[in-house]
PDB file of C-alpha atoms in Angstrom:
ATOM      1  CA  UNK A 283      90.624 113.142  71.144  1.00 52.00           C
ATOM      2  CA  UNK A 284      93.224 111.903  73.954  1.00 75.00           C
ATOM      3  CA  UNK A 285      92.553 115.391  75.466  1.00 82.00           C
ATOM      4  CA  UNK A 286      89.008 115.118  75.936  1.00 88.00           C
ATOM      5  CA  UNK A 287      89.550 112.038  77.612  1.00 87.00           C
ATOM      6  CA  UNK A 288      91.181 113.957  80.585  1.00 91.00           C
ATOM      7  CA  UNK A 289      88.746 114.389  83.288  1.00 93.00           C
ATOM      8  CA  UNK A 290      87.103 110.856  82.657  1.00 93.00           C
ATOM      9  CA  UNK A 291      90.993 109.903  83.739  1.00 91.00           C
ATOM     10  CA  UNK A 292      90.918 112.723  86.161  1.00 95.00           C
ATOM     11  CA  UNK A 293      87.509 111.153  87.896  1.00 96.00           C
ATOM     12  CA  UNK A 294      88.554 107.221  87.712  1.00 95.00           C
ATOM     13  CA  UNK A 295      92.090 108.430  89.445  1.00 95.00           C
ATOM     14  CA  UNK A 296      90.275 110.172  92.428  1.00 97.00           C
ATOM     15  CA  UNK A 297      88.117 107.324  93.054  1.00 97.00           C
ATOM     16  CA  UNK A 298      91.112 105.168  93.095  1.00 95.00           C
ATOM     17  CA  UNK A 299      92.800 107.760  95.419  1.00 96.00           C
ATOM     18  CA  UNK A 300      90.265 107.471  97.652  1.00 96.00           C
ATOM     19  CA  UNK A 301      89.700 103.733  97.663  1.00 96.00           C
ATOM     20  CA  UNK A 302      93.502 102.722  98.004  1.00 96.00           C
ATOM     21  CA  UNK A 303      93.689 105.519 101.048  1.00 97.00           C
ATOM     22  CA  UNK A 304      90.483 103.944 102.698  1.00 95.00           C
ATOM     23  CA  UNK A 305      92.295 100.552 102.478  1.00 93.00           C
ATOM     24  CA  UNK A 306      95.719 101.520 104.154  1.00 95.00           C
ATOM     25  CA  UNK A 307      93.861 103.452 106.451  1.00 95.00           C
ATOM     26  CA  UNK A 308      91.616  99.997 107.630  1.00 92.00           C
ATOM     27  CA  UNK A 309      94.731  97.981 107.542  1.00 91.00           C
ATOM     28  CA  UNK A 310      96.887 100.411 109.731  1.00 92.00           C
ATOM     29  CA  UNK A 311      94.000 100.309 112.439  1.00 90.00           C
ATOM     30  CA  UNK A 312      94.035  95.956 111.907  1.00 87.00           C
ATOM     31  CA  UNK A 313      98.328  96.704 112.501  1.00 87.00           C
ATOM     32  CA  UNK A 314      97.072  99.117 115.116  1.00 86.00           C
ATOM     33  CA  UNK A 315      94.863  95.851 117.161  1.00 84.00           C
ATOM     34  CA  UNK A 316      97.723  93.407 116.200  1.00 82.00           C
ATOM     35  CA  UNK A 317     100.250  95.661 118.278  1.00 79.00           C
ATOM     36  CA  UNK A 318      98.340  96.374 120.955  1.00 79.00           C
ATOM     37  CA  UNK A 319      96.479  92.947 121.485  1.00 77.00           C
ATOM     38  CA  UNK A 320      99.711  90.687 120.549  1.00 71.00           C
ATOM     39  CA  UNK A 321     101.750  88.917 122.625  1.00 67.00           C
ATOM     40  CA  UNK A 322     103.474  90.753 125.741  1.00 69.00           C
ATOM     41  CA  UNK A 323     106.573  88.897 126.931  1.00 67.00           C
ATOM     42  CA  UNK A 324     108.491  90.033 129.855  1.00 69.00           C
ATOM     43  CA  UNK A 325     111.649  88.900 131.916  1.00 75.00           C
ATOM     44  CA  UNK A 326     111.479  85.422 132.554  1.00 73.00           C
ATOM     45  CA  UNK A 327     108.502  84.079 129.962  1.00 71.00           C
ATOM     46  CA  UNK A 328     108.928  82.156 126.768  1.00 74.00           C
ATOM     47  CA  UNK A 329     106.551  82.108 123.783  1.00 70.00           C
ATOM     48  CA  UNK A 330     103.627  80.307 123.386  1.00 68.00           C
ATOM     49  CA  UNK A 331     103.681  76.637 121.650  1.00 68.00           C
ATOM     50  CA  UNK A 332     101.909  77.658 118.436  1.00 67.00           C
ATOM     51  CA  UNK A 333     103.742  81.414 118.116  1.00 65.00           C
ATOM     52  CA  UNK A 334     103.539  83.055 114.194  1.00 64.00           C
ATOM     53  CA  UNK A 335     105.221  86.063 113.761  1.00 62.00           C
ATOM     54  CA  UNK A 336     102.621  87.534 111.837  1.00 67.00           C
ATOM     55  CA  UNK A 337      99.919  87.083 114.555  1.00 69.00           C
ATOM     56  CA  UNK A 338      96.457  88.925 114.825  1.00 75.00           C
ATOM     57  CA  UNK A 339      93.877  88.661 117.209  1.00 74.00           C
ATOM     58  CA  UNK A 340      91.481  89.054 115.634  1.00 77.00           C
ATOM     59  CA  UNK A 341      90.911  86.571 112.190  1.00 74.00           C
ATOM     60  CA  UNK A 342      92.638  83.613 111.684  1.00 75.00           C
ATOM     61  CA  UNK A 343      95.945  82.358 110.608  1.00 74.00           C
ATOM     62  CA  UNK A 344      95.781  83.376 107.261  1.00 78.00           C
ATOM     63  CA  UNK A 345      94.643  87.450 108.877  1.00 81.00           C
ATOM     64  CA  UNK A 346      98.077  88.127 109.463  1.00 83.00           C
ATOM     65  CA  UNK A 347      99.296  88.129 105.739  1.00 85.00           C
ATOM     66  CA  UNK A 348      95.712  89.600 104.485  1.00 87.00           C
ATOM     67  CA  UNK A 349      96.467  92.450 106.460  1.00 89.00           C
ATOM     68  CA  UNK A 350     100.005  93.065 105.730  1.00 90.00           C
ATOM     69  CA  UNK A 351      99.703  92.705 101.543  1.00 92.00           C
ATOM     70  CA  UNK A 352      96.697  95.127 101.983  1.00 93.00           C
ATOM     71  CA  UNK A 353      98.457  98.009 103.764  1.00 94.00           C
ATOM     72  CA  UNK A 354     101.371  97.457 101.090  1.00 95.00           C
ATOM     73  CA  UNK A 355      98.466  97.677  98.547  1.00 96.00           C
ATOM     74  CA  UNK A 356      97.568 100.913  99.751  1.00 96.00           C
ATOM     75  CA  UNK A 357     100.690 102.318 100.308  1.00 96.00           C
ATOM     76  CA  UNK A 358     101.286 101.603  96.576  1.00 97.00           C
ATOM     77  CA  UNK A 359      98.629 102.416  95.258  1.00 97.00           C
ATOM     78  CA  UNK A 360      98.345 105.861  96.865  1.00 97.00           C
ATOM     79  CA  UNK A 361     101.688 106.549  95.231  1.00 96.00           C
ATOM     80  CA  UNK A 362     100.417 105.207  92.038  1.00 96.00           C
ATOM     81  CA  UNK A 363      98.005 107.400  92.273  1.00 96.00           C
ATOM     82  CA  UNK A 364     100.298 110.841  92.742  1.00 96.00           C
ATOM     83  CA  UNK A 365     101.951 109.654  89.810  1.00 96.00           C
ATOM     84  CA  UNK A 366      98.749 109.125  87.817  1.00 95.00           C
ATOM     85  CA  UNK A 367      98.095 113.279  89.002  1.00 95.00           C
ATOM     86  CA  UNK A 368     101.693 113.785  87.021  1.00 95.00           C
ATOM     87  CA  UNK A 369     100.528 111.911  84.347  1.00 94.00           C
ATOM     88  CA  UNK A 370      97.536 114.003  84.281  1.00 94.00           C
ATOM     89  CA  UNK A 371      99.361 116.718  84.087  1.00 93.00           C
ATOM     90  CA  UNK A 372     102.077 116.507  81.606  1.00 92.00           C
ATOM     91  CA  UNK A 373      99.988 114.025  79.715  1.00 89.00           C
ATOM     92  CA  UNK A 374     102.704 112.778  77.815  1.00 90.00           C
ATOM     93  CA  UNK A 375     104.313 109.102  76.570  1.00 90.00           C
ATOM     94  CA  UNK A 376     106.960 109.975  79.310  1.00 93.00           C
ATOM     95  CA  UNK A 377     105.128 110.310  81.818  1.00 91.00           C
ATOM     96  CA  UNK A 378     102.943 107.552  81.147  1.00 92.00           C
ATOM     97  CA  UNK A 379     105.443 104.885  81.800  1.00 94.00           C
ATOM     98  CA  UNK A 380     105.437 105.487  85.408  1.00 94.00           C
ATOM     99  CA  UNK A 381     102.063 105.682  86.019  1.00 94.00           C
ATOM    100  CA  UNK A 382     101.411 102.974  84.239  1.00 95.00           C
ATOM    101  CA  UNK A 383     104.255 100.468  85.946  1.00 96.00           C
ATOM    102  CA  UNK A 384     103.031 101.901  89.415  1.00 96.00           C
ATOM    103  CA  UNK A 385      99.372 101.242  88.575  1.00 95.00           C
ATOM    104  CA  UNK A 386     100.621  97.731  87.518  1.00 97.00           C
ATOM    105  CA  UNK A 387     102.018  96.939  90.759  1.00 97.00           C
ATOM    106  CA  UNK A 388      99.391  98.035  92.878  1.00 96.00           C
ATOM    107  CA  UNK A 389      96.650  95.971  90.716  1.00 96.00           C
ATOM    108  CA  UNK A 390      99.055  93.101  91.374  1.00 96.00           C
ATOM    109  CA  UNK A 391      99.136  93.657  95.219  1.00 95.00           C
ATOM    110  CA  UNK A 392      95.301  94.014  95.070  1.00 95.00           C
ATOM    111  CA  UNK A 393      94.987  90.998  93.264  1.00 95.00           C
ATOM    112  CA  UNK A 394      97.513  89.137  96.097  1.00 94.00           C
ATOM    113  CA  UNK A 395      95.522  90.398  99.084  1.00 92.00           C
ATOM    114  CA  UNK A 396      92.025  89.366  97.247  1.00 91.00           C
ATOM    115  CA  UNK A 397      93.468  85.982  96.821  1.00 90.00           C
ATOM    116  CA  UNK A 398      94.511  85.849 100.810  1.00 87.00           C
ATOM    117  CA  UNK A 399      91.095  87.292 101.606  1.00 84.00           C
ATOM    118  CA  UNK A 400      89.779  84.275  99.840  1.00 84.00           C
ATOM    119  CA  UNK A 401      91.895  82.049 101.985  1.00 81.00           C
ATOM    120  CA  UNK A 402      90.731  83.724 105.362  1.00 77.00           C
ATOM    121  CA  UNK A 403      87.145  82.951 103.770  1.00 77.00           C
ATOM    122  CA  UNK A 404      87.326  79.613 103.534  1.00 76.00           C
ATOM    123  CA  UNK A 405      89.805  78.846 106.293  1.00 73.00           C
ATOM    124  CA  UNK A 406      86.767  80.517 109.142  1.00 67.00           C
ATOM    125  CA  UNK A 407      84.682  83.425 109.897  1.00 59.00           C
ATOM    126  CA  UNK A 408      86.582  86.445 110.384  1.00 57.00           C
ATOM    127  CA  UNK A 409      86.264  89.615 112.358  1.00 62.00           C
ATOM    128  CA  UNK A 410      83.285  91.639 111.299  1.00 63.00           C
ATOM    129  CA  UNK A 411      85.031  95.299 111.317  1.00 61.00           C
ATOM    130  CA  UNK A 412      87.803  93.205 108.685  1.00 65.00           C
ATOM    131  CA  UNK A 413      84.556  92.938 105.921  1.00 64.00           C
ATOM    132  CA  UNK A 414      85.536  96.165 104.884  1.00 63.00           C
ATOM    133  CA  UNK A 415      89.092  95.628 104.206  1.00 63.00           C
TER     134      UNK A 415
END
């Protein structure tokens, strides 16, 4: 029976793939606009009153933190994912431990960066090209 469940596992852990790789992709280019939009401080000039180190352009305060739990929830969960092709593979109680802590920890990070997206919600409006993050 557990065999014929294999490509149902095989299509739910492409999809993931491909979501988790479309988020770190979106939250590189929001890391992308931080860097190149963020402050520039030269010889002689001191930081602004109201500095954060996690600062963003474009959102609001709580943008900064969004973005930075979602590219760590993509990074994971790509690599949850290449362990969940092992898994796959070998289809064993060995090699389900992995997969299953890495999937764990992803879910977790997802769950974080929903919770901050929340909090950019209600804090303001946000950037329209970070609705799809």
């Amino acid at each position: 029976m557990a065999e014929s469940l294999k490509p149902v596992a095989l299509l739910l852990l492409i999809l993931n793939l491909c979501m988790y790789a479309i988020l770190a992709i979106i939250g590189g280019w929001a890391v992308n606009i931080s860097i190149d939009r963020g402050f520039i401080l030269g010889p002689g000039m001191r930081l602004p009153a109201h500095f954060h180190p996690i600062f963003f352009p474009i959102g609001n305060w709580a943008t900064g933190f969004f973005v930075v739990f979602s590219l760590l929830a993509g990074v994971v969960g790509i690599a949850s994912g290449l362990v969940g092709f092992s898994h796959i593979r070998h289809w064993n109680y060995y090699s389900l431990q992995p997969a299953a802590t890495t999937g764990l920890l992803a879910w977790a990070l997802t769950v974080l960066a929903m919770g901050l997206a929340c909090q950019e919600i209600s804090l303001d409006r946000r950037n329209a090209k970070l609705n799809d993050l």
